C-alpha cells in the first residue's frame, strides 16, 4: 500500500533550530540508563523517549547510544513514538518475521502502512538502516514529504549508511513535532467528567470553548460544556467537562474529525492511536 504524501503547510522546524525550541514541557526527565550519550541533545531525546515508554534499553540497563541501530529497533521506536496502530489480525508478508519475534507487531504494522518493506519478502530485522531509509520510514508513517523530515535539526549530522541508536532516537524524537496531535487514552472519570490524554500538549488557542467545541465532537447527544483544563502535574492530559452521561450508554469521541475512541459511563477505555 502506497501512502500519499503532502508537504506540511507550516513547517517551522529548520536545521538551524536548537533542540530546546522543540522540547515538550517535561524536559527534565532523569536518565534511566547506566550509560549516557556524548551530546546533550541525543541524551535528552533518549530520556524523553524512555519516559514515554518508547525505548527500554538492554537487559544490563544500558542504552548503547553509539551502537548501530537495527531495522527491528527502528520499527519499534517509530511505531511507539509516532503512535502507529497495531492490528493483531494484520497479515504478515515477511517470511523472516515470526510471531514469536519481539518486533513482530511493529514490523507488521509498518509494513501494513507501506513504511518498511524489503525485496523478496525479507524484513532483515537485524540489519542496519541508513539515514535516508530512516527518513523514508518516518515520512511514510506521518504521510509527509521526505523533505520535511530532512529539515529536522539533527538529520544533516547523521547522513550515512549506518545510523546509531542515539541518532535514531534523536531524529524520531524530533519527528514527533511533525505528527498531528491525537488522542492516546480516553477515560470516563464520572458522569460529567472525561480524562483525555493526547500525544502532545494542545495549543492554548485550541482550549478556548468555541474552538474546543469544534474539535471535541461526541455522538448520542453529548457535547463539551466547558473549557478543557490541563490535569494537575500532567503535560498532555486534560479534564474535559460534559453534560451528565446516560448510564450504560456508549459514546464515541472524534477529535478534529478523526475517531478518538469510545467510552461507557464509568468505564475505562484505552484508545488506539491514530497513525
PDB file of N, CA, C and O in Angstrom, residues 159-212:
ATOM      1  N   UNK A 159      23.808  11.859   8.270  1.00  0.00           N
ATOM      2  CA  UNK A 159      23.866  11.336   6.915  1.00  0.00           C
ATOM      3  C   UNK A 159      24.925  10.240   6.828  1.00  0.00           C
ATOM      4  O   UNK A 159      26.087  10.441   7.154  1.00  0.00           O
ATOM      5  N   UNK A 160      24.500   9.074   6.417  1.00  0.00           N
ATOM      6  CA  UNK A 160      25.412   7.943   6.309  1.00  0.00           C
ATOM      7  C   UNK A 160      24.657   6.641   6.176  1.00  0.00           C
ATOM      8  O   UNK A 160      23.428   6.608   6.207  1.00  0.00           O
ATOM      9  N   UNK A 161      25.408   5.567   6.026  1.00  0.00           N
ATOM     10  CA  UNK A 161      24.796   4.263   5.779  1.00  0.00           C
ATOM     11  C   UNK A 161      24.438   3.528   7.058  1.00  0.00           C
ATOM     12  O   UNK A 161      23.649   2.592   7.034  1.00  0.00           O
ATOM     13  N   UNK A 162      25.007   3.944   8.181  1.00  0.00           N
ATOM     14  CA  UNK A 162      24.726   3.280   9.448  1.00  0.00           C
ATOM     15  C   UNK A 162      24.383   4.296  10.522  1.00  0.00           C
ATOM     16  O   UNK A 162      25.240   5.046  10.985  1.00  0.00           O
ATOM     17  N   UNK A 163      23.122   4.324  10.893  1.00  0.00           N
ATOM     18  CA  UNK A 163      22.641   5.248  11.918  1.00  0.00           C
ATOM     19  C   UNK A 163      22.801   4.582  13.280  1.00  0.00           C
ATOM     20  O   UNK A 163      22.542   3.388  13.439  1.00  0.00           O
ATOM     21  N   UNK A 164      23.219   5.347  14.285  1.00  0.00           N
ATOM     22  CA  UNK A 164      23.359   4.790  15.622  1.00  0.00           C
ATOM     23  C   UNK A 164      22.013   4.847  16.356  1.00  0.00           C
ATOM     24  O   UNK A 164      21.083   5.552  15.954  1.00  0.00           O
ATOM     25  N   UNK A 165      21.956   4.141  17.480  1.00  0.00           N
ATOM     26  CA  UNK A 165      20.739   4.142  18.286  1.00  0.00           C
ATOM     27  C   UNK A 165      20.431   5.542  18.814  1.00  0.00           C
ATOM     28  O   UNK A 165      19.277   5.965  18.854  1.00  0.00           O
ATOM     29  N   UNK A 166      21.461   6.256  19.211  1.00  0.00           N
ATOM     30  CA  UNK A 166      21.261   7.604  19.700  1.00  0.00           C
ATOM     31  C   UNK A 166      20.783   8.555  18.613  1.00  0.00           C
ATOM     32  O   UNK A 166      19.891   9.379  18.832  1.00  0.00           O
ATOM     33  N   UNK A 167      21.384   8.446  17.436  1.00  0.00           N
ATOM     34  CA  UNK A 167      20.977   9.301  16.315  1.00  0.00           C
ATOM     35  C   UNK A 167      19.535   9.014  15.901  1.00  0.00           C
ATOM     36  O   UNK A 167      18.766   9.935  15.612  1.00  0.00           O
ATOM     37  N   UNK A 168      19.167   7.749  15.870  1.00  0.00           N
ATOM     38  CA  UNK A 168      17.794   7.370  15.522  1.00  0.00           C
ATOM     39  C   UNK A 168      16.814   7.918  16.552  1.00  0.00           C
ATOM     40  O   UNK A 168      15.757   8.450  16.207  1.00  0.00           O
ATOM     41  N   UNK A 169      17.175   7.796  17.838  1.00  0.00           N
ATOM     42  CA  UNK A 169      16.307   8.305  18.897  1.00  0.00           C
ATOM     43  C   UNK A 169      16.078   9.801  18.740  1.00  0.00           C
ATOM     44  O   UNK A 169      14.947  10.293  18.866  1.00  0.00           O
ATOM     45  N   UNK A 170      17.143  10.544  18.449  1.00  0.00           N
ATOM     46  CA  UNK A 170      17.021  11.994  18.316  1.00  0.00           C
ATOM     47  C   UNK A 170      16.155  12.377  17.126  1.00  0.00           C
ATOM     48  O   UNK A 170      15.260  13.227  17.241  1.00  0.00           O
ATOM     49  N   UNK A 171      16.387  11.769  15.972  1.00  0.00           N
ATOM     50  CA  UNK A 171      15.596  12.125  14.786  1.00  0.00           C
ATOM     51  C   UNK A 171      14.126  11.765  14.973  1.00  0.00           C
ATOM     52  O   UNK A 171      13.235  12.546  14.618  1.00  0.00           O
ATOM     53  N   UNK A 172      13.858  10.607  15.547  1.00  0.00           N
ATOM     54  CA  UNK A 172      12.469  10.196  15.751  1.00  0.00           C
ATOM     55  C   UNK A 172      11.798  11.076  16.803  1.00  0.00           C
ATOM     56  O   UNK A 172      10.622  11.432  16.684  1.00  0.00           O
ATOM     57  N   UNK A 173      12.556  11.459  17.817  1.00  0.00           N
ATOM     58  CA  UNK A 173      12.024  12.384  18.821  1.00  0.00           C
ATOM     59  C   UNK A 173      11.658  13.722  18.181  1.00  0.00           C
ATOM     60  O   UNK A 173      10.592  14.290  18.441  1.00  0.00           O
ATOM     61  N   UNK A 174      12.538  14.223  17.329  1.00  0.00           N
ATOM     62  CA  UNK A 174      12.235  15.471  16.620  1.00  0.00           C
ATOM     63  C   UNK A 174      11.027  15.290  15.706  1.00  0.00           C
ATOM     64  O   UNK A 174      10.204  16.201  15.550  1.00  0.00           O
ATOM     65  N   UNK A 175      10.900  14.117  15.108  1.00  0.00           N
ATOM     66  CA  UNK A 175       9.796  13.862  14.175  1.00  0.00           C
ATOM     67  C   UNK A 175       8.446  13.874  14.882  1.00  0.00           C
ATOM     68  O   UNK A 175       7.414  14.078  14.233  1.00  0.00           O
ATOM     69  N   UNK A 176       8.446  13.669  16.186  1.00  0.00           N
ATOM     70  CA  UNK A 176       7.182  13.753  16.921  1.00  0.00           C
ATOM     71  C   UNK A 176       6.551  15.134  16.777  1.00  0.00           C
ATOM     72  O   UNK A 176       5.333  15.274  16.889  1.00  0.00           O
ATOM     73  N   UNK A 177       7.385  16.146  16.536  1.00  0.00           N
ATOM     74  CA  UNK A 177       6.867  17.505  16.374  1.00  0.00           C
ATOM     75  C   UNK A 177       6.116  17.674  15.053  1.00  0.00           C
ATOM     76  O   UNK A 177       5.347  18.625  14.889  1.00  0.00           O
ATOM     77  N   UNK A 178       6.347  16.774  14.112  1.00  0.00           N
ATOM     78  CA  UNK A 178       5.644  16.829  12.830  1.00  0.00           C
ATOM     79  C   UNK A 178       4.304  16.099  12.885  1.00  0.00           C
ATOM     80  O   UNK A 178       3.452  16.296  12.035  1.00  0.00           O
ATOM     81  N   UNK A 179       4.154  15.228  13.872  1.00  0.00           N
ATOM     82  CA  UNK A 179       2.944  14.401  13.950  1.00  0.00           C
ATOM     83  C   UNK A 179       1.760  15.220  14.440  1.00  0.00           C
ATOM     84  O   UNK A 179       1.903  16.056  15.337  1.00  0.00           O
ATOM     85  N   UNK A 180       0.585  15.012  13.872  1.00  0.00           N
ATOM     86  CA  UNK A 180      -0.601  15.710  14.368  1.00  0.00           C
ATOM     87  C   UNK A 180      -0.925  15.261  15.786  1.00  0.00           C
ATOM     88  O   UNK A 180      -0.714  14.103  16.148  1.00  0.00           O
ATOM     89  N   UNK A 181      -1.404  16.185  16.604  1.00  0.00           N
ATOM     90  CA  UNK A 181      -1.793  15.841  17.967  1.00  0.00           C
ATOM     91  C   UNK A 181      -3.014  14.933  17.907  1.00  0.00           C
ATOM     92  O   UNK A 181      -3.976  15.208  17.205  1.00  0.00           O
ATOM     93  N   UNK A 182      -2.976  13.842  18.662  1.00  0.00           N
ATOM     94  CA  UNK A 182      -4.075  12.891  18.637  1.00  0.00           C
ATOM     95  C   UNK A 182      -4.307  12.296  20.018  1.00  0.00           C
ATOM     96  O   UNK A 182      -3.435  12.330  20.879  1.00  0.00           O
ATOM     97  N   UNK A 183      -5.494  11.754  20.203  1.00  0.00           N
ATOM     98  CA  UNK A 183      -5.862  11.138  21.469  1.00  0.00           C
ATOM     99  C   UNK A 183      -5.167   9.788  21.602  1.00  0.00           C
ATOM    100  O   UNK A 183      -5.191   8.975  20.687  1.00  0.00           O
ATOM    101  N   UNK A 184      -4.539   9.556  22.746  1.00  0.00           N
ATOM    102  CA  UNK A 184      -3.898   8.269  23.002  1.00  0.00           C
ATOM    103  C   UNK A 184      -4.575   7.491  24.125  1.00  0.00           C
ATOM    104  O   UNK A 184      -4.370   6.290  24.265  1.00  0.00           O
ATOM    105  N   UNK A 185      -5.393   8.172  24.939  1.00  0.00           N
ATOM    106  CA  UNK A 185      -6.098   7.487  26.018  1.00  0.00           C
ATOM    107  C   UNK A 185      -7.359   8.267  26.371  1.00  0.00           C
ATOM    108  O   UNK A 185      -7.336   9.501  26.432  1.00  0.00           O
ATOM    109  N   UNK A 186      -8.444   7.552  26.604  1.00  0.00           N
ATOM    110  CA  UNK A 186      -9.723   8.177  26.922  1.00  0.00           C
ATOM    111  C   UNK A 186     -10.338   7.464  28.118  1.00  0.00           C
ATOM    112  O   UNK A 186     -10.434   6.237  28.136  1.00  0.00           O
ATOM    113  N   UNK A 187     -10.736   8.246  29.128  1.00  0.00           N
ATOM    114  CA  UNK A 187     -11.241   7.661  30.355  1.00  0.00           C
ATOM    115  C   UNK A 187     -12.423   8.470  30.875  1.00  0.00           C
ATOM    116  O   UNK A 187     -12.342   9.691  30.972  1.00  0.00           O
ATOM    117  N   UNK A 188     -13.530   7.807  31.183  1.00  0.00           N
ATOM    118  CA  UNK A 188     -14.669   8.466  31.813  1.00  0.00           C
ATOM    119  C   UNK A 188     -14.457   8.429  33.317  1.00  0.00           C
ATOM    120  O   UNK A 188     -14.537   7.364  33.939  1.00  0.00           O
ATOM    121  N   UNK A 189     -14.158   9.586  33.920  1.00  0.00           N
ATOM    122  CA  UNK A 189     -13.890   9.631  35.358  1.00  0.00           C
ATOM    123  C   UNK A 189     -15.169   9.498  36.177  1.00  0.00           C
ATOM    124  O   UNK A 189     -15.199   8.844  37.220  1.00  0.00           O
ATOM    125  N   UNK A 190     -16.229  10.169  35.719  1.00  0.00           N
ATOM    126  CA  UNK A 190     -17.530  10.096  36.379  1.00  0.00           C
ATOM    127  C   UNK A 190     -18.590  10.505  35.368  1.00  0.00           C
ATOM    128  O   UNK A 190     -18.293  10.615  34.166  1.00  0.00           O
ATOM    129  N   UNK A 191     -19.790  10.754  35.826  1.00  0.00           N
ATOM    130  CA  UNK A 191     -20.907  11.015  34.913  1.00  0.00           C
ATOM    131  C   UNK A 191     -20.787  12.322  34.146  1.00  0.00           C
ATOM    132  O   UNK A 191     -21.454  12.512  33.124  1.00  0.00           O
ATOM    133  N   UNK A 192     -19.933  13.245  34.627  1.00  0.00           N
ATOM    134  CA  UNK A 192     -19.845  14.552  33.968  1.00  0.00           C
ATOM    135  C   UNK A 192     -18.419  14.943  33.605  1.00  0.00           C
ATOM    136  O   UNK A 192     -18.175  16.082  33.206  1.00  0.00           O
ATOM    137  N   UNK A 193     -17.474  14.016  33.729  1.00  0.00           N
ATOM    138  CA  UNK A 193     -16.072  14.374  33.506  1.00  0.00           C
ATOM    139  C   UNK A 193     -15.333  13.287  32.740  1.00  0.00           C
ATOM    140  O   UNK A 193     -15.409  12.110  33.091  1.00  0.00           O
ATOM    141  N   UNK A 194     -14.605  13.711  31.710  1.00  0.00           N
ATOM    142  CA  UNK A 194     -13.737  12.810  30.965  1.00  0.00           C
ATOM    143  C   UNK A 194     -12.288  13.196  31.206  1.00  0.00           C
ATOM    144  O   UNK A 194     -11.981  14.360  31.489  1.00  0.00           O
ATOM    145  N   UNK A 195     -11.413  12.223  31.090  1.00  0.00           N
ATOM    146  CA  UNK A 195      -9.972  12.480  31.123  1.00  0.00           C
ATOM    147  C   UNK A 195      -9.411  12.031  29.789  1.00  0.00           C
ATOM    148  O   UNK A 195      -9.507  10.863  29.438  1.00  0.00           O
ATOM    149  N   UNK A 196      -8.834  12.973  29.041  1.00  0.00           N
ATOM    150  CA  UNK A 196      -8.361  12.691  27.692  1.00  0.00           C
ATOM    151  C   UNK A 196      -6.873  12.991  27.614  1.00  0.00           C
ATOM    152  O   UNK A 196      -6.440  14.104  27.916  1.00  0.00           O
ATOM    153  N   UNK A 197      -6.104  11.979  27.222  1.00  0.00           N
ATOM    154  CA  UNK A 197      -4.655  12.141  27.084  1.00  0.00           C
ATOM    155  C   UNK A 197      -4.300  12.244  25.609  1.00  0.00           C
ATOM    156  O   UNK A 197      -4.796  11.461  24.785  1.00  0.00           O
ATOM    157  N   UNK A 198      -3.439  13.197  25.272  1.00  0.00           N
ATOM    158  CA  UNK A 198      -3.024  13.437  23.892  1.00  0.00           C
ATOM    159  C   UNK A 198      -1.549  13.099  23.711  1.00  0.00           C
ATOM    160  O   UNK A 198      -0.796  12.976  24.682  1.00  0.00           O
ATOM    161  N   UNK A 199      -1.156  12.973  22.455  1.00  0.00           N
ATOM    162  CA  UNK A 199       0.237  12.651  22.140  1.00  0.00           C
ATOM    163  C   UNK A 199       1.169  13.827  22.380  1.00  0.00           C
ATOM    164  O   UNK A 199       2.388  13.662  22.425  1.00  0.00           O
ATOM    165  N   UNK A 200       0.608  15.024  22.542  1.00  0.00           N
ATOM    166  CA  UNK A 200       1.384  16.238  22.805  1.00  0.00           C
ATOM    167  C   UNK A 200       0.443  17.275  23.401  1.00  0.00           C
ATOM    168  O   UNK A 200      -0.782  17.138  23.303  1.00  0.00           O
ATOM    169  N   UNK A 201       0.968  18.310  24.045  1.00  0.00           N
ATOM    170  CA  UNK A 201       0.100  19.343  24.614  1.00  0.00           C
ATOM    171  C   UNK A 201      -0.735  20.046  23.544  1.00  0.00           C
ATOM    172  O   UNK A 201      -0.271  20.276  22.427  1.00  0.00           O
ATOM    173  N   UNK A 202      -1.965  20.405  23.885  1.00  0.00           N
ATOM    174  CA  UNK A 202      -2.848  21.129  22.970  1.00  0.00           C
ATOM    175  C   UNK A 202      -2.476  22.619  23.010  1.00  0.00           C
ATOM    176  O   UNK A 202      -2.308  23.171  24.106  1.00  0.00           O
ATOM    177  N   UNK A 203      -2.356  23.274  21.849  1.00  0.00           N
ATOM    178  CA  UNK A 203      -2.081  24.719  21.852  1.00  0.00           C
ATOM    179  C   UNK A 203      -3.149  25.473  22.640  1.00  0.00           C
ATOM    180  O   UNK A 203      -4.329  25.121  22.597  1.00  0.00           O
ATOM    181  N   UNK A 204      -2.740  26.506  23.350  1.00  0.00           N
ATOM    182  CA  UNK A 204      -3.655  27.246  24.225  1.00  0.00           C
ATOM    183  C   UNK A 204      -4.882  27.769  23.477  1.00  0.00           C
ATOM    184  O   UNK A 204      -5.996  27.739  24.009  1.00  0.00           O
ATOM    185  N   UNK A 205      -4.682  28.237  22.253  1.00  0.00           N
ATOM    186  CA  UNK A 205      -5.802  28.800  21.490  1.00  0.00           C
ATOM    187  C   UNK A 205      -6.896  27.764  21.225  1.00  0.00           C
ATOM    188  O   UNK A 205      -8.077  28.113  21.099  1.00  0.00           O
ATOM    189  N   UNK A 206      -6.501  26.487  21.164  1.00  0.00           N
ATOM    190  CA  UNK A 206      -7.477  25.436  20.874  1.00  0.00           C
ATOM    191  C   UNK A 206      -8.212  24.965  22.120  1.00  0.00           C
ATOM    192  O   UNK A 206      -9.084  24.106  22.051  1.00  0.00           O
ATOM    193  N   UNK A 207      -7.863  25.533  23.276  1.00  0.00           N
ATOM    194  CA  UNK A 207      -8.564  25.198  24.510  1.00  0.00           C
ATOM    195  C   UNK A 207      -9.711  26.162  24.800  1.00  0.00           C
ATOM    196  O   UNK A 207     -10.486  25.944  25.729  1.00  0.00           O
ATOM    197  N   UNK A 208      -9.811  27.242  23.998  1.00  0.00           N
ATOM    198  CA  UNK A 208     -10.952  28.136  24.130  1.00  0.00           C
ATOM    199  C   UNK A 208     -12.226  27.362  23.798  1.00  0.00           C
ATOM    200  O   UNK A 208     -12.229  26.478  22.937  1.00  0.00           O
ATOM    201  N   UNK A 209     -13.321  27.693  24.476  1.00  0.00           N
ATOM    202  CA  UNK A 209     -14.534  26.877  24.379  1.00  0.00           C
ATOM    203  C   UNK A 209     -15.056  26.744  22.951  1.00  0.00           C
ATOM    204  O   UNK A 209     -15.435  25.649  22.525  1.00  0.00           O
ATOM    205  N   UNK A 210     -15.063  27.852  22.199  1.00  0.00           N
ATOM    206  CA  UNK A 210     -15.593  27.781  20.827  1.00  0.00           C
ATOM    207  C   UNK A 210     -14.801  26.796  19.983  1.00  0.00           C
ATOM    208  O   UNK A 210     -15.375  25.952  19.286  1.00  0.00           O
ATOM    209  N   UNK A 211     -13.464  26.896  20.038  1.00  0.00           N
ATOM    210  CA  UNK A 211     -12.637  26.005  19.236  1.00  0.00           C
ATOM    211  C   UNK A 211     -12.679  24.582  19.783  1.00  0.00           C
ATOM    212  O   UNK A 211     -12.739  23.611  19.027  1.00  0.00           O
ATOM    213  N   UNK A 212     -12.644  24.438  21.092  1.00  0.00           N
ATOM    214  CA  UNK A 212     -12.690  23.100  21.685  1.00  0.00           C
ATOM    215  C   UNK A 212     -13.987  22.390  21.332  1.00  0.00           C
ATOM    216  O   UNK A 212     -13.994  21.171  21.095  1.00  0.00           O
TER     217      UNK A 212
END
